[in-house]
Amino acid sequence: MKHRNILCLFFLFALFSIANSCIRHTNAPTPYGALPSPAQLEWQKMEYYMFVHFGPNTFTNKEWGDGTEDPSIFNPSDVDCRQWVETAKKAGMKGIIITAKHHDGFCLWPSKYSTHTVRESLWKDEKGDILKELSDACREGGLKFGVYLSPWDKNHPAYGTPEYNQVFANTLTEVLSNYGEVFEQWFDGANGEGPNGKKQEYDWVLFNSIVFKHQPQAVIFSDVGPGCRWMGNEAGYAGETNWSRLNIEGFAPGNSPALDTLNTGNTYGKAWVPAETDVSIRPGWFYSPNTDDKVKSVEELLDIYCASVGRNSNLLLNVPADRRGRIHPNDSIRLMEFRSAIDRMFNKNLAKGKTAKASAVRGNAKIYDAANLLDGQYDSYWATDDNVLTASVEVNLGEKTDINCIVLQEYIPLGQRVARFSIEAWNDNANTWVQLVNATTIGYKRILRFKEYKTQKIRVNILESLACPVLNNIELYNIPLEYIFATENPKIELIKEDSDLSTEKWSVLTPHIANIGEIIDGTTTTVSIGITEPVIIDLGEKCNFSGFFYTPENRVAAPNISRYNFYVSFDGKNWITLENNVMFDNIKNNPIRQNKYFHKKIEARYIKLLPLELSNSSEVYNITEVGLLK
Ligand code: FUL
């Protein structure tokens, strides 16, 4: 009898332990680290949306206006925000962010707090309002609406004084309370001098508080968030390793962590600040007829897409409005070609309806099974037990299939976890797994293109994870071979830089460097010159010209000229200063060719370019090309 009791007790205990362990393991994984807010999650799911740069610069071929432009130059002939919305929708985009106020201070709405606005322009008899037209068109078309505002204001008289912060806060309030819901507030961290030569100490706490108050669901973009972060370049690629976590303490917009850190995030960062990749479809951000033939190719755009959306970042693709106030046909045609390329790439998910099995499943429970990876549902996922940090999932395609692209997703509502993984294919002749790719982070989405492989089984190996892996999606594709481009960071296509004037008779007098001729030969090689040496060129004879161009090295960290003096001379001894202490616009973040026009036509035999300041400190400065403009 006593024996039976003990046996019974033992049996009950065993039952209890099994039940207990099942309950323990069928609990969802504990969230890991910083997490996205519901608004950040919604934002991340948008993936791809449009930036529109529009303002006085649209009419002046400039990237940065200086705030002294006559507002009457803003006179678009045929504004049609519905056309922007239609174009964005057909391109597959989910929203539009407009440059409501750029560094020149010009407001695209009739602001009470400025005298430099659409109201002072000739457009629509002083009654125009781009923010109204665009927000209405977005609402009608079902796109989300976002606003870019630059605190740097080269026009406002209060800029550079403590009062300006309140002016900017009022401006912000106006924009955020009059045009309906705003999905993203884009703060430009650039901080330069205002009309009185002074820089401003920005009150970011105040600015953010205005957004929290009037648009609590809006994601705030800046170098360091808090909603999402700049990913450190304007060329269109997030880090191959890209964590959505970032340490932001002690930093502010304009005083951000190193560009590399912005590009990759921090593995153990304390805040959830996912990356947004902002890049322009043209070399510059604003429309200029000079760039009508320089719209990025489908290949470049696909590389950018895979290096942004495909690397755990949203893509904010700039498509400037032209002088009519519409999207130029060269850009819209390219966008349609790009959209159709994406559709062709991802039109048939070869893993759909196939089977998946994992080396480990959380509590062996069905709700965490590998089948969840193929069910197309966002909220069902595969996970392992808490202590299982490495595991594999095998997708069986049923028959040998050509595969050259994989899409993976981590279930980020529970945090970002995977730090290293590989993709393998089964080779049944050799009876072994063959490695196709080795990579680091996944995050919200990872897209990897690789050399085509014919196989029946693909294996995803999670090799390092900060907590048990939690993935909700695997897709496999055989994308058209012409879409397998760069697997590295996309490079901006280097454009051959010809001078408007023939350089046949030119010679570079200083500096004396063996390859100095390469700065006037129309090629894309870059020459480094000691900072104390100006460039002096003998044009061989008297020439007429009205401007010059400087092509820097196309690399964000390069020591390019950011401020300069430009002189001309008839004899190479007596110099006339044509430009004194002038900036090259946005050259640090977007190092592209800079065209500078003088106020009048010039005749001269010699030219001299003297660097005053560099975009990155160095003992040398870089020149790819210098030339003259007719
Ligand atoms: C930068 C600005 O200086 C550029 O002109 C452009 O607006 C880009 C998106 O942000 O900081």
XYZ file of C-alpha atoms and ligand atoms in Angstrom:
641
model
C 0.000 0.000 0.000
C 2.753 2.391 1.087
C 4.664 1.450 -2.039
C 1.676 2.266 -4.249
C 1.334 5.674 -2.630
C 4.944 6.517 -3.299
C 4.555 5.365 -6.903
C 1.460 7.498 -7.282
C 3.232 10.522 -5.867
C 6.167 9.966 -8.167
C 3.799 9.664 -11.141
C 2.023 12.890 -10.214
C 5.329 14.688 -9.788
C 6.519 13.494 -13.220
C 3.249 14.643 -14.790
C 3.565 18.028 -13.095
C 7.163 18.453 -14.317
C 6.226 17.618 -17.910
C 3.247 19.975 -17.812
C 5.397 22.642 -16.235
C 8.159 22.337 -18.809
C 5.592 22.479 -21.624
C 4.084 25.649 -20.221
C 7.517 27.158 -19.730
C 8.550 26.489 -23.296
C 5.344 27.345 -24.979
C 5.518 30.815 -23.469
C 6.503 33.317 -26.111
C 10.195 34.278 -25.983
C 10.906 37.173 -23.643
C 11.475 40.335 -25.715
C 15.187 41.043 -26.141
C 16.754 44.511 -25.653
C 15.257 47.756 -26.930
C 12.034 47.253 -28.896
C 10.128 49.131 -31.615
C 7.104 51.142 -30.513
C 3.867 50.310 -32.376
C 4.429 53.457 -34.511
C 7.994 52.394 -35.342
C 6.756 48.941 -36.327
C 4.100 50.415 -38.631
C 6.731 52.748 -40.075
C 9.152 49.858 -40.700
C 6.468 47.980 -42.605
C 6.178 50.928 -45.048
C 9.669 50.014 -46.333
C 9.788 52.428 -49.283
C 8.507 55.987 -49.733
C 9.219 59.191 -51.607
C 11.167 62.305 -50.696
C 10.345 65.438 -52.708
C 12.776 68.360 -52.686
C 11.068 71.490 -53.969
C 11.673 75.208 -53.380
C 13.662 78.168 -54.735
C 16.627 75.846 -55.464
C 14.437 74.105 -58.057
C 14.786 77.270 -60.143
C 18.435 78.197 -59.519
C 20.436 74.975 -60.146
C 21.557 75.185 -56.518
C 21.602 72.575 -53.791
C 21.717 75.058 -50.925
C 20.102 78.448 -51.407
C 21.500 81.282 -49.337
C 18.194 82.754 -48.168
C 18.588 85.973 -50.129
C 16.790 84.647 -53.220
C 13.896 86.805 -54.376
C 10.782 84.775 -53.454
C 9.378 85.549 -56.902
C 11.782 83.011 -58.409
C 9.516 80.341 -56.943
C 6.964 80.281 -59.737
C 6.136 76.736 -60.826
C 3.982 76.776 -63.942
C 1.805 73.747 -63.359
C 1.929 72.275 -59.850
C 0.123 68.945 -59.602
C 0.563 67.133 -56.293
C -1.861 64.440 -57.448
C 0.655 63.582 -60.139
C 3.318 63.128 -57.420
C 0.964 60.852 -55.492
C 0.038 58.796 -58.569
C 3.695 58.416 -59.496
C 4.662 57.382 -55.970
C 1.837 54.856 -55.788
C 2.656 53.333 -59.148
C 6.284 53.112 -58.035
C 5.151 51.018 -55.051
C 5.814 53.717 -52.466
C 3.750 54.136 -49.317
C 4.142 57.840 -48.524
C 5.673 61.204 -49.439
C 7.897 63.491 -47.361
C 8.134 67.076 -48.623
C 10.839 69.672 -47.902
C 8.451 72.149 -46.262
C 11.407 74.434 -45.431
C 14.988 73.882 -46.592
C 18.127 75.706 -45.394
C 17.209 78.831 -47.435
C 14.278 79.348 -45.042
C 11.648 79.492 -47.815
C 8.352 78.026 -46.547
C 6.184 76.053 -48.962
C 3.161 77.183 -46.943
C 2.156 80.757 -45.997
C 3.727 80.718 -42.542
C 2.842 83.401 -40.006
C 6.393 83.267 -38.710
C 8.271 84.130 -41.881
C 8.239 86.693 -44.673
C 9.983 84.332 -47.056
C 7.206 81.980 -48.194
C 4.938 80.945 -51.069
C 2.796 83.947 -50.075
C 5.609 86.319 -51.107
C 6.156 84.458 -54.386
C 4.220 85.040 -57.593
C 2.759 81.553 -57.565
C -1.060 81.448 -57.379
C -1.390 85.151 -56.643
C 0.027 84.777 -53.138
C -2.646 82.216 -52.208
C -0.755 78.995 -52.817
C 0.033 76.329 -50.222
C 2.021 73.268 -51.290
C 1.540 71.525 -47.932
C -2.222 71.774 -48.300
C -2.211 70.520 -51.886
C 0.121 67.638 -51.095
C -1.499 66.544 -47.831
C -4.932 66.578 -49.535
C -3.604 64.596 -52.499
C -1.961 62.051 -50.174
C -5.157 61.591 -48.202
C -7.178 61.164 -51.380
C -4.695 58.701 -52.834
C -4.160 56.710 -49.631
C -0.520 57.650 -49.138
C 1.013 58.786 -45.866
C 2.224 62.376 -45.590
C 5.470 63.480 -43.942
C 7.375 66.745 -43.568
C 11.022 67.739 -43.745
C 11.928 70.911 -41.869
C 15.382 72.368 -41.609
C 16.085 74.269 -38.403
C 19.040 75.843 -40.226
C 17.509 78.963 -41.750
C 19.671 81.297 -43.810
C 16.835 83.814 -44.107
C 15.161 84.301 -40.742
C 16.459 87.441 -38.989
C 16.209 85.795 -35.561
C 18.441 82.871 -36.592
C 21.524 82.701 -34.373
C 19.715 84.218 -31.368
C 17.925 82.396 -28.514
C 14.525 83.642 -29.830
C 14.915 81.601 -32.973
C 14.273 78.293 -31.189
C 10.786 79.493 -30.272
C 10.254 80.757 -33.839
C 11.156 77.305 -35.142
C 8.899 75.662 -32.534
C 6.014 77.886 -33.699
C 6.725 77.069 -37.315
C 6.699 73.389 -36.459
C 3.424 73.721 -34.565
C 1.878 75.389 -37.580
C 2.939 72.587 -39.919
C 2.000 69.793 -37.541
C -1.439 71.099 -36.651
C -2.869 72.220 -39.994
C -2.359 69.458 -42.518
C -3.721 66.287 -40.936
C -1.760 63.255 -39.883
C 1.997 63.256 -40.342
C 3.719 59.846 -40.363
C 7.287 61.141 -40.177
C 8.882 64.380 -39.028
C 12.229 64.717 -40.803
C 14.702 66.953 -38.973
C 17.786 67.975 -40.896
C 20.744 68.213 -38.537
C 22.747 70.558 -40.798
C 23.680 73.666 -38.849
C 25.412 76.532 -40.624
C 25.461 80.282 -40.450
C 22.325 82.405 -40.708
C 21.872 85.855 -42.240
C 23.887 87.527 -39.459
C 26.784 85.088 -39.747
C 25.871 83.266 -36.544
C 25.132 79.614 -35.917
C 22.222 78.506 -33.744
C 22.247 76.306 -30.629
C 19.215 74.161 -31.417
C 16.791 73.241 -28.647
C 16.057 69.660 -29.723
C 14.159 68.873 -26.533
C 11.717 71.660 -27.373
C 11.446 70.662 -31.066
C 10.782 66.990 -30.260
C 8.228 67.944 -27.598
C 6.200 69.831 -30.225
C 6.086 66.709 -32.393
C 5.108 64.506 -29.429
C 2.336 66.943 -28.623
C 0.781 67.483 -32.053
C 1.595 64.233 -33.871
C 2.284 61.646 -31.163
C 2.314 58.781 -33.674
C 4.871 60.458 -35.982
C 8.305 58.866 -36.221
C 10.985 61.520 -35.725
C 13.949 61.246 -38.080
C 17.282 62.848 -37.245
C 20.914 61.763 -37.137
C 20.073 60.020 -33.877
C 16.305 59.573 -33.874
C 14.473 59.183 -31.544
C 12.130 57.587 -34.131
C 14.596 56.584 -36.848
C 18.169 57.490 -37.728
C 20.208 58.693 -40.673
C 22.377 55.810 -41.878
C 25.439 57.944 -42.411
C 25.649 58.569 -46.178
C 23.570 59.980 -49.026
C 24.679 57.318 -51.524
C 21.969 54.824 -50.605
C 23.429 51.982 -48.590
C 22.895 50.853 -45.025
C 25.531 48.724 -43.304
C 25.852 45.068 -44.287
C 25.636 44.669 -40.533
C 22.743 46.826 -39.426
C 21.348 46.841 -35.904
C 18.216 48.857 -35.211
C 19.603 49.646 -31.773
C 21.703 52.745 -31.117
C 23.301 54.469 -28.149
C 22.052 58.024 -28.342
C 22.951 59.391 -24.938
C 25.191 62.446 -25.210
C 24.475 62.826 -28.935
C 22.159 65.139 -30.871
C 21.379 65.856 -34.495
C 24.474 67.474 -35.990
C 26.557 65.948 -33.171
C 26.045 62.322 -33.980
C 28.068 59.160 -33.418
C 30.658 58.344 -36.119
C 29.198 57.773 -39.598
C 30.207 54.089 -39.430
C 28.194 53.714 -36.242
C 25.152 55.319 -37.859
C 25.617 52.923 -40.761
C 25.679 49.775 -38.620
C 23.933 50.749 -35.365
C 25.178 49.428 -32.012
C 24.899 45.693 -31.256
C 23.868 46.401 -27.668
C 22.481 49.914 -28.220
C 20.066 51.069 -25.537
C 17.415 52.649 -27.796
C 15.463 51.317 -30.784
C 16.433 53.741 -33.580
C 16.141 51.919 -36.919
C 17.929 53.160 -40.037
C 16.396 55.134 -42.877
C 18.312 55.372 -46.144
C 17.789 58.696 -47.905
C 19.160 58.993 -51.406
C 18.259 60.958 -54.517
C 17.315 59.514 -57.901
C 19.520 62.264 -59.384
C 23.026 63.373 -58.339
C 21.581 66.329 -56.380
C 18.502 66.638 -54.175
C 16.825 69.480 -56.074
C 15.680 69.473 -59.675
C 18.001 70.977 -62.252
C 17.795 70.630 -66.039
C 21.532 69.831 -65.869
C 20.692 66.473 -64.316
C 17.839 65.477 -66.645
C 20.165 62.934 -68.240
C 21.683 61.782 -64.951
C 18.736 59.925 -63.418
C 19.987 56.732 -61.745
C 19.708 53.538 -63.760
C 17.446 50.613 -62.842
C 20.615 48.702 -61.891
C 21.690 51.432 -59.473
C 18.209 51.666 -57.984
C 17.987 47.901 -57.494
C 21.379 47.856 -55.790
C 20.173 50.692 -53.548
C 16.947 48.810 -52.792
C 18.816 45.648 -51.819
C 21.300 47.681 -49.752
C 18.538 49.517 -47.878
C 15.219 47.654 -47.669
C 17.330 44.506 -48.065
C 19.538 45.505 -45.120
C 17.045 46.293 -42.409
C 16.472 49.915 -43.407
C 13.616 51.867 -44.923
C 14.286 53.567 -48.254
C 13.420 57.253 -48.677
C 14.013 57.830 -52.379
C 14.129 61.468 -53.446
C 12.371 62.379 -56.680
C 12.523 66.161 -57.034
C 9.611 68.151 -58.430
C 10.642 70.069 -61.565
C 10.075 73.697 -62.555
C 6.486 72.977 -63.494
C 5.857 71.465 -60.043
C 5.545 67.955 -61.440
C 7.731 64.917 -61.482
C 9.840 65.013 -64.611
C 9.147 62.233 -67.165
C 12.756 60.998 -67.017
C 12.313 60.277 -63.311
C 8.800 58.852 -63.519
C 9.688 56.544 -66.423
C 12.712 55.302 -64.485
C 10.552 54.729 -61.405
C 8.119 52.620 -63.443
C 10.998 50.585 -64.878
C 12.353 50.111 -61.372
C 8.951 49.029 -60.061
C 8.553 46.494 -62.823
C 12.049 45.130 -62.106
C 11.116 44.664 -58.432
C 7.872 42.971 -59.434
C 9.738 40.636 -61.758
C 12.265 39.817 -59.043
C 9.754 38.979 -56.380
C 6.770 37.718 -58.330
C 7.193 34.027 -57.463
C 8.202 32.973 -53.985
C 9.475 29.438 -54.571
C 9.260 28.570 -50.864
C 5.532 29.234 -50.732
C 3.535 26.090 -50.019
C 6.736 24.057 -49.477
C 7.838 22.431 -46.222
C 10.319 23.587 -43.606
C 11.836 21.756 -40.657
C 14.050 23.138 -37.921
C 16.844 21.568 -35.877
C 15.085 22.895 -32.764
C 11.609 24.239 -32.012
C 10.622 26.060 -28.863
C 9.083 23.553 -26.445
C 8.485 21.331 -29.491
C 5.263 23.318 -29.725
C 3.372 23.664 -32.953
C 2.874 27.408 -32.534
C 6.663 27.950 -32.901
C 7.119 25.463 -35.718
C 9.292 26.156 -38.788
C 6.133 25.993 -40.941
C 5.389 29.523 -39.667
C 8.299 30.764 -41.765
C 6.460 29.927 -44.961
C 2.871 30.864 -44.092
C 3.033 34.519 -45.201
C 1.670 35.694 -41.806
C 3.582 38.493 -40.098
C 2.717 37.505 -36.531
C 3.452 33.789 -36.627
C 7.090 32.850 -36.137
C 9.602 30.092 -35.560
C 11.564 30.236 -32.304
C 13.830 27.991 -30.267
C 14.094 27.423 -26.521
C 15.681 30.270 -24.585
C 19.015 28.504 -24.219
C 19.262 27.431 -27.887
C 21.169 30.185 -29.658
C 22.258 28.331 -32.782
C 19.892 26.373 -34.998
C 19.062 25.609 -38.624
C 15.973 25.581 -40.760
C 15.765 23.477 -43.884
C 13.332 24.365 -46.666
C 12.495 21.432 -48.944
C 11.437 22.593 -52.396
C 10.206 19.153 -53.451
C 12.295 19.191 -56.615
C 15.550 20.660 -57.846
C 15.065 24.378 -58.369
C 17.355 27.250 -59.393
C 17.714 29.660 -56.468
C 19.661 32.941 -56.424
C 17.919 35.136 -53.870
C 16.614 34.787 -50.323
C 14.494 37.075 -48.154
C 14.626 36.612 -44.379
C 12.770 38.426 -41.614
C 13.193 38.500 -37.880
C 10.121 39.082 -35.776
C 11.250 42.484 -34.474
C 8.354 43.081 -32.041
C 10.459 40.759 -29.853
C 13.726 42.583 -30.619
C 16.615 42.078 -33.039
C 18.715 39.021 -32.213
C 20.613 37.326 -35.046
C 24.271 38.389 -35.339
C 25.577 35.856 -37.881
C 24.034 33.356 -40.258
C 24.759 31.401 -43.415
C 22.748 30.011 -46.299
C 23.557 26.583 -47.710
C 22.243 24.468 -50.572
C 22.082 20.684 -50.674
C 24.261 19.034 -53.309
C 22.990 15.483 -53.701
C 25.787 14.365 -56.039
C 28.376 15.142 -53.396
C 25.940 14.344 -50.579
C 26.827 17.505 -48.754
C 25.736 21.091 -47.998
C 27.389 23.850 -50.016
C 27.652 27.349 -48.591
C 26.042 30.106 -50.697
C 26.266 33.124 -48.401
C 27.689 34.145 -45.067
C 26.187 37.240 -43.499
C 25.627 39.018 -40.194
C 22.380 40.732 -39.177
C 18.826 40.153 -40.422
C 16.478 42.557 -38.605
C 13.096 43.478 -40.071
C 14.166 42.297 -43.546
C 17.268 40.959 -45.258
C 17.512 40.377 -48.997
C 20.515 38.502 -50.355
C 21.295 37.841 -53.997
C 23.849 35.176 -54.877
C 25.131 32.970 -57.686
C 22.369 30.731 -58.935
C 22.370 27.185 -57.519
C 20.156 24.249 -58.503
C 19.039 22.420 -55.411
C 16.105 20.758 -53.724
C 16.935 21.973 -50.224
C 18.068 25.310 -48.789
C 19.310 25.573 -45.221
C 19.450 28.731 -43.106
C 21.963 28.354 -40.278
C 21.705 30.759 -37.371
C 25.338 30.793 -36.230
C 25.222 33.501 -33.577
C 22.237 35.060 -31.873
C 22.066 37.361 -28.833
C 18.963 35.513 -27.586
C 16.991 32.599 -29.001
C 16.337 33.277 -32.710
C 12.804 34.388 -33.638
C 12.169 34.522 -37.404
C 8.836 34.942 -39.125
C 9.610 34.684 -42.832
C 11.739 32.921 -45.432
C 11.215 33.523 -49.143
C 13.223 32.029 -52.003
C 13.486 33.339 -55.551
C 15.014 32.736 -58.883
C 15.369 36.348 -59.982
C 16.199 37.277 -63.594
C 19.966 37.005 -63.954
C 20.236 40.577 -65.195
C 19.159 41.706 -61.703
C 22.061 40.107 -59.900
C 24.272 43.168 -59.594
C 26.595 44.362 -56.889
C 26.641 42.335 -53.751
C 28.801 45.049 -52.204
C 27.777 48.643 -51.474
C 26.410 50.322 -54.556
C 28.748 52.831 -56.131
C 27.495 56.018 -57.640
C 28.277 55.802 -61.321
C 31.186 58.114 -62.027
C 30.366 60.522 -64.767
C 33.088 61.622 -67.150
C 33.629 65.261 -66.265
C 34.254 67.343 -69.333
C 34.932 71.043 -69.173
C 32.677 73.235 -71.348
C 35.882 74.732 -72.714
C 38.488 72.645 -74.494
C 41.387 71.910 -72.144
C 43.826 71.169 -74.954
C 45.997 74.239 -74.335
C 45.733 74.146 -70.533
C 48.565 73.378 -68.154
C 48.501 73.124 -64.382
C 51.263 75.430 -63.050
C 50.967 74.464 -59.381
C 51.152 72.182 -57.532
C 54.101 70.278 -58.993
C 52.838 66.717 -58.756
C 53.547 64.104 -61.413
C 49.900 63.185 -62.099
C 48.425 66.693 -61.637
C 47.298 66.723 -65.292
C 44.590 64.243 -64.271
C 42.539 67.057 -62.726
C 41.876 68.481 -66.211
C 41.801 65.329 -68.352
C 38.091 64.481 -68.076
C 38.756 61.162 -66.310
C 37.594 60.068 -62.866
C 40.966 59.641 -61.150
C 41.421 61.662 -57.983
C 44.569 63.632 -57.116
C 45.595 64.573 -53.534
C 47.242 67.963 -52.995
C 48.935 69.464 -49.908
C 46.551 71.878 -48.149
C 48.839 74.900 -48.470
C 49.023 74.687 -52.262
C 46.453 76.385 -54.488
C 45.717 75.034 -57.954
C 46.830 77.457 -60.670
C 45.958 76.727 -64.278
C 47.273 78.490 -67.379
C 44.515 78.330 -70.007
C 47.094 78.878 -72.786
C 45.234 81.916 -74.111
C 42.590 84.416 -73.011
C 39.249 82.640 -72.587
C 35.663 83.663 -71.873
C 33.674 81.793 -69.256
C 30.973 82.382 -66.680
C 31.665 79.794 -64.013
C 33.780 76.834 -62.942
C 33.171 73.354 -61.596
C 34.915 71.237 -59.021
C 34.421 67.485 -58.855
C 35.467 66.153 -55.458
C 36.322 62.551 -54.642
C 33.023 60.647 -54.478
C 33.463 59.351 -50.925
C 31.802 60.719 -47.771
C 34.950 60.562 -45.640
C 37.205 62.086 -48.339
C 39.048 65.353 -47.606
C 37.291 67.474 -50.216
C 37.229 71.275 -50.459
C 34.208 72.678 -48.605
C 35.094 76.411 -48.690
C 37.272 78.220 -51.196
C 38.461 81.390 -52.912
C 38.532 81.629 -56.702
C 40.758 84.082 -58.596
C 41.510 84.995 -62.198
C 44.430 86.794 -63.803
C 45.752 87.967 -67.174
C 49.449 87.559 -66.364
C 49.576 84.908 -63.640
C 50.915 87.521 -61.176
C 48.146 90.019 -60.485
C 45.008 88.256 -59.306
C 41.389 89.406 -59.118
C 39.245 87.723 -56.465
C 36.016 86.496 -58.053
C 34.703 84.487 -55.120
C 35.732 84.943 -51.527
C 35.078 82.425 -48.749
C 32.362 80.528 -50.636
C 30.950 77.110 -49.688
C 30.438 74.070 -51.850
C 26.888 72.967 -50.977
C 26.375 69.727 -49.038
C 29.758 68.424 -50.165
C 30.453 66.431 -47.011
C 27.386 64.229 -47.209
C 26.905 64.222 -50.965
C 30.312 64.659 -52.651
C 29.223 65.280 -56.231
C 30.286 67.754 -58.936
C 29.764 71.394 -57.932
C 28.954 73.999 -60.589
C 29.557 77.613 -59.603
C 28.455 80.493 -61.792
C 29.892 84.007 -61.400
C 27.776 87.133 -61.443
C 29.143 88.180 -64.832
C 31.011 86.798 -67.823
C 34.768 86.689 -67.293
C 37.737 86.958 -69.582
C 41.061 85.694 -68.250
C 44.125 83.590 -69.044
C 44.862 82.125 -65.589
C 42.607 80.691 -62.876
C 43.419 79.906 -59.246
C 41.439 77.784 -56.771
C 42.477 78.157 -53.134
C 40.961 75.771 -50.558
C 40.042 77.413 -47.232
C 38.299 74.548 -45.452
C 37.917 70.800 -45.992
C 34.909 68.520 -45.513
C 37.068 66.133 -43.458
C 40.260 67.277 -41.750
C 43.453 66.201 -43.469
C 46.868 67.437 -44.632
C 45.763 67.016 -48.243
C 42.704 67.909 -50.280
C 41.279 65.923 -53.173
C 40.338 66.928 -56.689
C 38.908 64.649 -59.341
C 38.362 67.370 -61.907
C 38.306 71.141 -62.313
C 36.903 72.886 -65.378
C 35.237 75.995 -66.712
C 31.590 76.634 -67.568
C 30.413 78.666 -70.551
C 20.940 67.264 -46.088
C 20.708 68.628 -46.752
O 21.794 69.473 -46.509
C 20.532 68.335 -48.219
O 20.380 69.512 -48.956
C 19.323 67.436 -48.395
O 18.146 68.120 -48.022
C 19.487 66.166 -47.565
C 18.296 65.282 -47.605
O 19.767 66.494 -46.230
O 21.306 67.376 -44.784
